[in-house]
């Protein structure tokens, strides 16, 4: 038996047989076409486009149950319908005399490269979408068999150099439960889909190609980021037991669904969901959320080639609000920086975009864009319970400026005869240290606070939240961050406004007892952490409140570490009481 190590991309365990999948390289001729063949190539392009769209529509209508898949396939259809892109390919054929294959390859690669060079995971995913669609189109044009997985079934563990999002769906349909991929970033669309389809994935496994043969027996333990080759009887027995335990946990989670999110000492904690795309909600709605605590609307802008109209946004917000009604949906106005919207609104390059024109600053600098969004949100309020909040607010002036535009939109919609809820709560994110420090004044103007610990930690500790090389400085539970949270809670309480936490801290069970002990009664979390957070809440008790109440946050990180990882550990490491 041999143990090989790699990186965890998607958690899970599986036992199966190794199968190497080689992605065929698509050979494109470089020679130009004679002018008389232009119309033939244009026709070839057209039928490849039509066939690809038909294939994708078939996939959407048959057998696709997962919303992430649906969203990505829809994006791919949108790409194939993009008039600008198609025009560029047609011009490359008719003006530059390129074959349809060469024209598709050139235009798609240039577009993917554009997105790849932007400094954002979101755009890199977009580049992957273009590469996937390019591959699909070229396969049609070259007459290749699309399904390179036709020999695979549920007993196999495919080993691939890379994977495209659409290929994850294909493998899922073949019953695949684990994959080993040479290169696959955790933030890629393929990784996101694998996680939502519960396919275990390990990447960058050393010596996988020298130590494994076709048909080798494998255990993929993605939780530990490792692969066991030709496991012995003892190991097989051990993993069989772990699979049984996983099944028991899954069954326990099912039962937990019916229980209340109440601590041992009777405190009801609201569990709200963080969502990005409206479609995300569908996958987790059965969990019985108390509401949506953070609807990150920027994704509505980033996944498009044109600015969304008021009507389009209204429909997206209305659908979420209607499906949650009468529970509240907290819509955060778009948190975009100039660099992120470059493809829609040209903006000057900034040397430090995180400290530049982003969040509410960007919205206030583009009032028409902002008003379009506010109008759409206000109109959606007629269909349920909407709350609005602004990102990156630094003080009362920021908030009041944004609120004034909100009020203008309400007045306009009133005179235009639209229905809306005249009691929409308007609040702010507390995610910049100055907002926490000014929370006394802010609480007098805002209807609620939502603490964004991701940015609060970034700006308090002066550490880029996306940079690997300084990640050891990114400590969400640093006493400096906790003191700002504490101050925010004190001021919210003073002015009797509700507070929730919507940053990642709320989704991490080890932080949940601390936050509850500090007085938080509303958590807004990632949809896939629902059960672990709920179980932890159910373990919290009166003693916890006393421990945290008596803890002095004007202390060292070492003391906070001791509190979280020693004193409070029993609360988040214990199994649920049900
Ligand atoms: C935060 O900063 O904690 C937050 C929730 O916002 P985002 O992660 O979208 O910046
Ligand atoms: Mg933020």
XYZ file of C-alpha atoms and ligand atoms in Angstrom:
589
model
C 0.000 0.000 0.000
C 1.192 3.498 -0.819
C -0.008 6.893 0.437
C 0.132 9.838 -1.971
C -0.522 13.411 -0.922
C -2.202 16.316 -2.681
C -4.600 19.172 -1.971
C -8.211 18.945 -0.868
C -10.527 20.637 -3.395
C -13.841 19.017 -2.504
C -14.349 16.977 0.683
C -15.418 13.346 0.703
C -14.321 9.717 0.681
C -14.559 7.089 -2.026
C -13.171 3.670 -2.892
C -12.745 2.643 -6.539
C -10.584 1.749 -9.539
C -8.111 4.155 -11.148
C -8.924 5.288 -14.668
C -6.680 7.720 -16.574
C -8.618 10.116 -18.794
C -6.573 11.840 -21.464
C -7.998 15.102 -22.759
C -7.399 15.064 -26.482
C -5.600 18.111 -27.782
C -7.614 19.718 -30.522
C -5.504 20.160 -33.668
C -6.274 23.334 -35.594
C -4.835 23.932 -39.090
C -3.016 27.257 -39.437
C -3.383 27.686 -43.190
C -5.832 30.328 -44.485
C -8.940 29.407 -46.455
C -9.540 30.502 -50.066
C -12.147 33.285 -50.402
C -14.622 30.969 -52.102
C -14.849 28.905 -48.901
C -15.931 31.794 -46.672
C -19.618 31.025 -46.870
C -19.008 27.301 -46.287
C -17.010 28.099 -43.123
C -19.665 30.567 -41.935
C -22.279 27.841 -42.358
C -20.086 25.339 -40.479
C -19.777 27.858 -37.661
C -23.523 28.411 -37.588
C -24.380 24.745 -37.386
C -21.736 24.118 -34.684
C -23.228 26.992 -32.654
C -26.753 25.635 -33.106
C -25.759 22.076 -32.185
C -23.855 23.214 -29.079
C -26.819 25.275 -27.916
C -29.129 22.300 -28.510
C -26.803 20.018 -26.520
C -26.676 22.467 -23.642
C -30.439 22.984 -23.668
C -30.899 19.190 -23.625
C -28.597 18.966 -20.626
C -30.590 21.691 -18.911
C -33.921 20.037 -19.499
C -32.951 16.407 -18.869
C -31.403 15.157 -15.700
C -29.897 18.400 -14.347
C -30.983 18.661 -10.751
C -28.286 20.883 -9.381
C -28.628 24.648 -9.439
C -24.874 25.289 -9.773
C -24.814 23.132 -12.897
C -27.877 24.864 -14.234
C -26.330 28.245 -13.671
C -23.112 27.329 -15.457
C -24.855 25.701 -18.416
C -27.033 28.807 -18.725
C -23.892 30.960 -18.722
C -22.493 28.782 -21.520
C -25.655 29.222 -23.589
C -25.405 32.999 -22.991
C -21.827 32.928 -24.276
C -22.948 31.105 -27.431
C -25.647 33.753 -27.909
C -23.319 36.718 -27.399
C -23.758 38.781 -30.620
C -20.438 40.622 -30.199
C -18.471 37.421 -29.822
C -20.167 35.755 -32.792
C -19.628 38.867 -34.928
C -15.893 38.785 -34.118
C -15.643 35.124 -35.110
C -17.544 35.738 -38.339
C -15.251 38.650 -39.157
C -12.171 36.548 -38.503
C -13.527 34.111 -41.113
C -14.663 36.604 -43.750
C -11.958 39.313 -43.343
C -8.911 37.387 -42.125
C -9.751 34.225 -44.076
C -9.405 31.998 -41.049
C -11.088 28.588 -40.931
C -14.061 28.395 -38.559
C -11.945 26.349 -36.111
C -9.052 28.820 -36.117
C -11.429 31.789 -35.812
C -13.246 30.200 -32.844
C -9.955 29.325 -31.164
C -8.448 32.816 -31.619
C -11.466 34.819 -30.506
C -12.304 32.598 -27.553
C -8.697 32.502 -26.357
C -8.385 36.298 -26.563
C -11.597 36.684 -24.529
C -10.504 34.094 -21.960
C -7.078 35.775 -21.684
C -8.761 39.122 -21.041
C -10.691 37.686 -18.096
C -7.726 35.647 -16.867
C -5.590 38.763 -16.551
C -8.101 40.540 -14.320
C -7.259 40.344 -10.653
C -10.285 38.440 -9.448
C -11.249 34.811 -8.919
C -14.663 35.598 -10.342
C -13.133 36.620 -13.666
C -10.765 33.680 -13.742
C -13.828 31.469 -13.461
C -15.310 33.391 -16.334
C -12.173 32.622 -18.376
C -12.717 28.921 -17.574
C -16.261 29.204 -18.919
C -14.946 30.558 -22.227
C -12.381 27.744 -22.422
C -15.106 25.198 -21.793
C -17.377 26.600 -24.500
C -14.417 26.881 -26.908
C -13.646 23.206 -26.333
C -17.271 22.280 -26.945
C -17.466 24.281 -30.179
C -14.147 22.944 -31.472
C -15.237 19.389 -30.750
C -18.286 19.975 -32.951
C -16.255 21.622 -35.713
C -13.626 18.882 -35.646
C -16.296 16.194 -35.499
C -14.948 14.722 -32.255
C -16.860 12.455 -29.943
C -17.824 14.760 -27.061
C -17.962 12.141 -24.352
C -14.435 11.047 -23.520
C -15.823 9.354 -20.424
C -17.902 6.711 -22.176
C -16.036 3.815 -20.475
C -16.499 5.178 -16.969
C -19.044 4.096 -14.389
C -19.610 4.371 -10.632
C -16.787 1.949 -9.746
C -14.135 4.237 -11.320
C -12.043 7.079 -9.949
C -10.964 9.177 -12.946
C -7.510 10.766 -12.978
C -7.367 13.866 -15.189
C -4.908 16.611 -16.024
C -7.654 19.231 -15.734
C -11.446 19.342 -15.778
C -14.087 21.617 -17.223
C -17.321 22.452 -15.389
C -19.476 20.681 -17.987
C -17.311 17.560 -17.626
C -18.033 17.455 -13.870
C -21.751 17.209 -14.703
C -21.036 14.417 -17.201
C -19.040 12.475 -14.620
C -21.744 12.981 -12.007
C -24.270 11.471 -14.375
C -21.979 8.443 -14.714
C -22.101 7.952 -10.921
C -18.523 9.119 -10.232
C -17.945 9.890 -6.524
C -14.299 10.988 -6.548
C -11.714 12.422 -8.942
C -8.001 13.114 -8.916
C -7.003 16.160 -10.967
C -3.505 17.456 -11.677
C -4.575 21.078 -11.555
C -7.855 22.389 -10.108
C -8.180 25.551 -8.017
C -10.596 25.504 -5.088
C -12.240 28.655 -6.415
C -12.886 27.300 -9.920
C -16.373 26.638 -11.201
C -15.447 22.967 -11.599
C -14.542 22.816 -7.898
C -17.728 24.602 -6.858
C -19.870 22.161 -8.857
C -17.955 19.166 -7.493
C -18.638 20.345 -3.961
C -22.299 20.893 -4.620
C -22.590 17.457 -6.254
C -20.637 15.871 -3.354
C -17.847 14.554 -5.588
C -14.605 14.207 -3.615
C -11.680 15.903 -5.385
C -7.973 15.911 -4.635
C -5.586 17.880 -6.839
C -1.821 18.038 -7.379
C -1.218 14.518 -6.053
C 2.500 13.782 -6.189
C 3.602 10.699 -8.151
C 0.049 9.817 -9.153
C 1.136 8.949 -12.682
C 4.126 6.847 -11.625
C 2.550 5.013 -8.681
C -0.860 4.205 -10.137
C -1.852 2.004 -13.083
C -5.165 1.721 -14.864
C -7.347 -0.451 -12.625
C -5.311 0.075 -9.406
C -7.453 -0.035 -6.284
C -7.684 3.444 -4.787
C -9.132 5.137 -1.752
C -9.601 8.877 -2.171
C -9.640 10.588 1.214
C -10.188 14.165 0.064
C -10.755 15.367 3.641
C -7.112 14.552 4.345
C -5.988 15.481 0.802
C -4.616 11.999 0.133
C -4.919 8.941 -2.079
C -4.201 5.382 -0.907
C -2.968 3.033 -3.641
C -3.703 -0.699 -3.344
C -4.957 -0.373 0.259
C -4.603 -3.459 2.501
C -7.527 -5.240 4.156
C -7.132 -3.297 7.384
C -7.279 0.050 5.565
C -10.294 -1.028 3.510
C -12.061 -2.023 6.719
C -11.153 1.319 8.340
C -12.538 3.323 5.399
C -15.657 1.153 5.184
C -16.344 2.164 8.792
C -15.718 5.820 8.027
C -18.180 5.639 5.144
C -20.725 4.156 7.555
C -20.108 7.007 10.019
C -20.610 9.523 7.180
C -23.939 7.929 6.364
C -24.979 8.166 10.025
C -24.007 11.853 10.096
C -26.035 12.446 6.943
C -29.049 10.797 8.565
C -28.526 12.850 11.726
C -28.452 16.032 9.650
C -31.749 15.039 8.092
C -33.275 14.725 11.566
C -31.668 17.997 12.679
C -33.609 19.788 9.960
C -36.745 19.485 12.035
C -35.191 20.859 15.238
C -35.178 24.458 16.451
C -31.986 26.520 16.484
C -32.129 27.165 20.236
C -29.322 27.044 22.794
C -29.540 24.898 25.934
C -30.490 28.004 27.923
C -33.373 28.790 25.577
C -31.922 31.532 23.389
C -33.286 31.395 19.843
C -30.569 32.112 17.266
C -31.764 33.201 13.828
C -30.067 31.234 11.053
C -30.003 33.168 7.793
C -28.389 32.228 4.502
C -25.709 34.020 2.499
C -26.414 33.754 -1.202
C -24.783 35.108 -4.334
C -26.925 34.006 -7.223
C -30.711 33.765 -6.858
C -30.476 30.143 -8.040
C -28.360 29.205 -5.018
C -31.371 29.462 -2.788
C -33.257 26.629 -4.464
C -30.604 24.079 -3.429
C -30.908 24.798 0.266
C -34.410 26.105 0.766
C -35.523 22.850 2.403
C -33.267 23.707 5.369
C -35.850 26.160 6.653
C -33.824 29.356 6.878
C -35.081 32.267 8.985
C -34.300 34.514 6.063
C -31.558 35.610 3.689
C -29.039 37.585 5.731
C -26.794 38.555 2.836
C -27.734 38.598 -0.828
C -24.492 39.565 -2.604
C -25.889 41.283 -5.675
C -22.599 42.004 -7.445
C -22.740 38.578 -9.083
C -25.712 39.780 -11.081
C -23.361 42.313 -12.694
C -20.178 40.307 -12.906
C -21.602 37.382 -14.825
C -22.814 39.554 -17.694
C -21.587 41.351 -20.752
C -24.073 44.219 -20.472
C -25.421 46.167 -17.509
C -28.605 44.569 -16.131
C -31.690 46.723 -16.557
C -34.030 47.707 -13.708
C -36.530 45.151 -14.986
C -34.004 42.311 -15.077
C -32.802 43.111 -11.573
C -36.333 43.515 -10.293
C -37.188 40.025 -11.559
C -34.100 38.490 -9.923
C -34.813 40.148 -6.552
C -38.558 39.513 -6.751
C -38.009 35.765 -7.302
C -35.872 35.461 -4.170
C -38.174 37.692 -2.094
C -41.279 35.782 -3.210
C -39.774 32.395 -2.475
C -38.719 33.488 1.039
C -41.863 35.485 1.941
C -42.803 36.348 4.648
C -39.222 35.825 5.879
C -36.806 38.719 5.353
C -34.335 38.993 2.482
C -31.435 41.351 3.139
C -30.263 42.674 -0.197
C -26.829 44.242 -0.149
C -26.380 46.842 -2.848
C -23.524 46.021 -5.172
C -20.057 45.889 -3.667
C -17.961 46.543 -6.733
C -14.684 48.291 -7.318
C -13.738 50.100 -10.534
C -11.451 47.223 -11.444
C -14.265 44.683 -11.187
C -16.644 46.413 -13.562
C -14.047 47.332 -16.146
C -15.783 45.250 -18.794
C -19.035 47.217 -18.288
C -17.980 50.658 -17.042
C -14.508 51.871 -17.996
C -12.798 53.259 -14.883
C -9.280 54.468 -14.188
C -6.831 51.811 -12.992
C -6.260 52.005 -9.231
C -2.992 51.023 -7.579
C -4.826 49.754 -4.500
C -8.411 48.893 -5.431
C -9.264 47.573 -1.947
C -8.703 51.068 -0.614
C -10.129 52.727 -3.690
C -13.447 53.380 -5.319
C -15.350 50.286 -4.162
C -18.594 49.406 -2.381
C -20.823 52.332 -1.523
C -18.210 54.771 -2.891
C -18.522 53.242 -6.328
C -22.337 53.320 -6.108
C -22.371 56.969 -5.070
C -19.942 57.800 -7.877
C -22.384 56.207 -10.374
C -25.771 57.435 -9.102
C -27.729 56.317 -12.186
C -26.410 52.779 -11.879
C -27.106 52.844 -8.142
C -30.614 54.217 -8.572
C -31.430 51.511 -11.109
C -30.549 48.915 -8.506
C -32.351 50.695 -5.650
C -35.525 51.041 -7.720
C -35.421 47.327 -8.577
C -34.970 46.412 -4.897
C -37.744 48.734 -3.702
C -40.147 47.353 -6.308
C -39.307 43.789 -5.191
C -40.350 44.735 -1.639
C -44.007 44.535 -2.739
C -43.595 40.730 -2.853
C -42.371 39.983 0.678
C -40.036 41.324 3.330
C -37.042 43.225 1.971
C -34.200 44.804 3.929
C -31.539 46.874 2.149
C -27.982 47.382 3.269
C -24.933 49.200 1.966
C -21.387 47.793 1.801
C -18.135 49.523 2.775
C -19.830 52.374 4.610
C -17.219 54.229 6.669
C -19.429 56.637 8.651
C -22.806 58.369 8.991
C -22.142 60.693 6.054
C -21.704 57.751 3.702
C -24.841 56.144 5.031
C -26.977 59.281 4.822
C -25.841 59.991 1.261
C -26.844 56.490 0.207
C -30.094 56.679 2.160
C -30.963 60.007 0.482
C -30.740 58.329 -2.932
C -32.848 55.483 -1.586
C -35.487 58.007 -0.437
C -35.425 59.719 -3.853
C -36.116 56.374 -5.507
C -39.013 55.692 -3.109
C -40.526 59.095 -3.977
C -40.118 58.494 -7.703
C -41.693 55.058 -7.539
C -44.562 56.445 -5.475
C -45.349 59.117 -8.037
C -45.043 56.546 -10.838
C -47.679 54.433 -9.071
C -45.551 51.372 -8.215
C -46.349 49.122 -5.256
C -43.696 48.738 -2.568
C -43.333 48.191 1.165
C -43.187 51.631 2.771
C -41.450 50.156 5.838
C -38.326 48.696 4.187
C -35.546 48.503 6.776
C -32.362 50.244 5.604
C -29.140 49.258 7.324
C -25.422 49.071 6.854
C -22.625 46.552 6.808
C -20.084 47.109 9.558
C -16.954 45.950 7.774
C -14.582 48.900 7.988
C -13.028 49.737 11.387
C -14.197 53.351 11.159
C -17.824 52.195 10.866
C -17.453 50.095 14.021
C -15.799 53.012 15.800
C -18.629 55.325 14.650
C -21.333 52.746 15.383
C -22.943 54.923 18.084
C -23.750 57.633 15.526
C -24.550 55.102 12.804
C -26.997 53.199 15.014
C -29.049 56.397 15.370
C -29.624 56.470 11.594
C -29.639 52.807 10.585
C -32.445 50.296 11.021
C -29.978 47.419 11.492
C -26.307 46.400 11.347
C -24.718 43.416 9.673
C -21.099 42.786 10.630
C -18.899 41.726 7.724
C -16.008 40.083 9.496
C -14.186 39.218 6.249
C -13.423 42.822 5.440
C -13.406 43.941 9.066
C -10.444 41.607 9.707
C -8.773 42.663 6.450
C -8.954 46.391 7.204
C -8.316 46.153 10.960
C -5.219 44.012 10.544
C -4.076 45.614 7.268
C -3.907 42.226 5.570
C -5.107 41.418 2.042
C -7.776 38.742 2.538
C -6.889 37.045 -0.781
C -3.107 36.945 -0.437
C -1.606 33.576 0.462
C 1.758 35.000 1.516
C 0.284 37.037 4.390
C -2.525 34.663 5.325
C -0.997 34.011 8.758
C -1.779 37.628 9.639
C -5.428 37.226 8.687
C -6.851 36.303 12.089
C -10.593 36.896 12.327
C -10.558 36.362 16.105
C -7.754 38.837 16.752
C -8.672 40.864 19.891
C -8.604 44.036 17.787
C -11.380 42.637 15.559
C -13.338 41.287 18.528
C -13.217 44.662 20.284
C -14.737 46.292 17.211
C -17.462 43.644 17.131
C -18.090 44.190 20.839
C -18.318 47.955 20.411
C -20.760 47.522 17.530
C -22.943 45.238 19.661
C -22.931 47.710 22.569
C -24.006 50.603 20.336
C -26.642 48.588 18.524
C -28.061 47.566 21.880
C -27.963 51.166 23.122
C -30.140 52.293 20.203
C -32.176 49.079 20.087
C -31.372 48.020 16.539
C -30.788 44.381 15.492
C -27.314 43.097 14.549
C -26.262 40.019 12.641
C -22.914 38.636 11.558
C -22.670 37.760 7.886
C -18.904 37.326 7.478
C -17.315 33.882 7.326
C -16.796 33.835 11.114
C -20.486 33.056 11.516
C -20.073 29.944 9.341
C -17.130 28.566 11.309
C -18.340 26.405 14.233
C -15.258 27.221 16.345
C -16.310 30.879 16.385
C -20.023 30.312 16.944
C -19.916 29.866 20.779
C -17.777 32.994 21.083
C -20.176 35.069 18.961
C -23.224 33.747 20.810
C -21.512 34.441 24.124
C -20.848 37.994 22.962
C -24.578 38.455 22.460
C -25.163 37.757 18.771
C -28.595 36.277 18.103
C -28.556 36.262 14.310
C -26.032 34.453 12.122
C -25.931 34.630 8.352
C -23.965 31.701 6.996
C -22.855 29.714 3.945
C -25.620 27.345 2.982
C -23.424 24.248 3.305
C -22.491 24.983 6.941
C -26.087 24.969 8.181
C -25.963 21.715 10.163
C -22.611 22.258 11.841
C -23.557 25.765 12.946
C -26.975 24.667 14.162
C -25.496 21.765 16.159
C -23.032 24.144 17.794
C -25.782 26.609 18.708
C -27.757 23.766 20.278
C -24.761 22.964 22.510
C -24.398 26.521 23.870
C -25.571 27.085 27.454
C -25.739 29.547 30.333
C -22.192 28.755 31.460
C -20.896 29.808 28.032
C -22.567 33.196 28.395
C -20.908 33.671 31.778
C -17.470 32.676 30.474
C -17.598 35.085 27.529
C -19.244 37.866 29.532
C -16.394 37.760 32.040
C -13.685 37.619 29.394
C -11.662 40.799 28.967
C -11.171 41.431 25.247
C -8.451 44.010 25.974
C -6.031 41.151 25.996
C -3.536 39.254 23.873
C -4.196 36.984 20.954
C -2.769 34.116 23.011
C -5.528 34.568 25.593
C -8.223 34.648 22.897
C -6.714 31.522 21.335
C -6.937 29.832 24.741
C -10.551 30.914 25.137
C -11.621 29.641 21.699
C -9.485 26.553 21.266
C -9.494 25.329 24.858
C -12.263 26.733 27.088
C -14.996 26.893 24.428
C -13.916 23.780 22.523
C -16.510 21.450 24.112
C -19.265 23.599 22.606
C -18.244 23.177 18.982
C -16.571 19.775 19.039
C -19.411 17.913 20.749
C -21.899 15.994 18.614
C -25.403 17.479 18.425
C -27.766 16.489 21.208
C -30.343 15.020 18.810
C -17.607 40.625 4.704
O -16.780 41.455 4.335
O -17.537 40.003 5.780
C -18.756 40.297 3.841
C -19.731 39.522 4.244
O -18.747 40.799 2.584
P -17.894 40.165 1.377
O -17.290 38.882 1.845
O -18.854 40.027 0.266
O -16.861 41.228 1.147
Mg -17.224 42.722 2.635
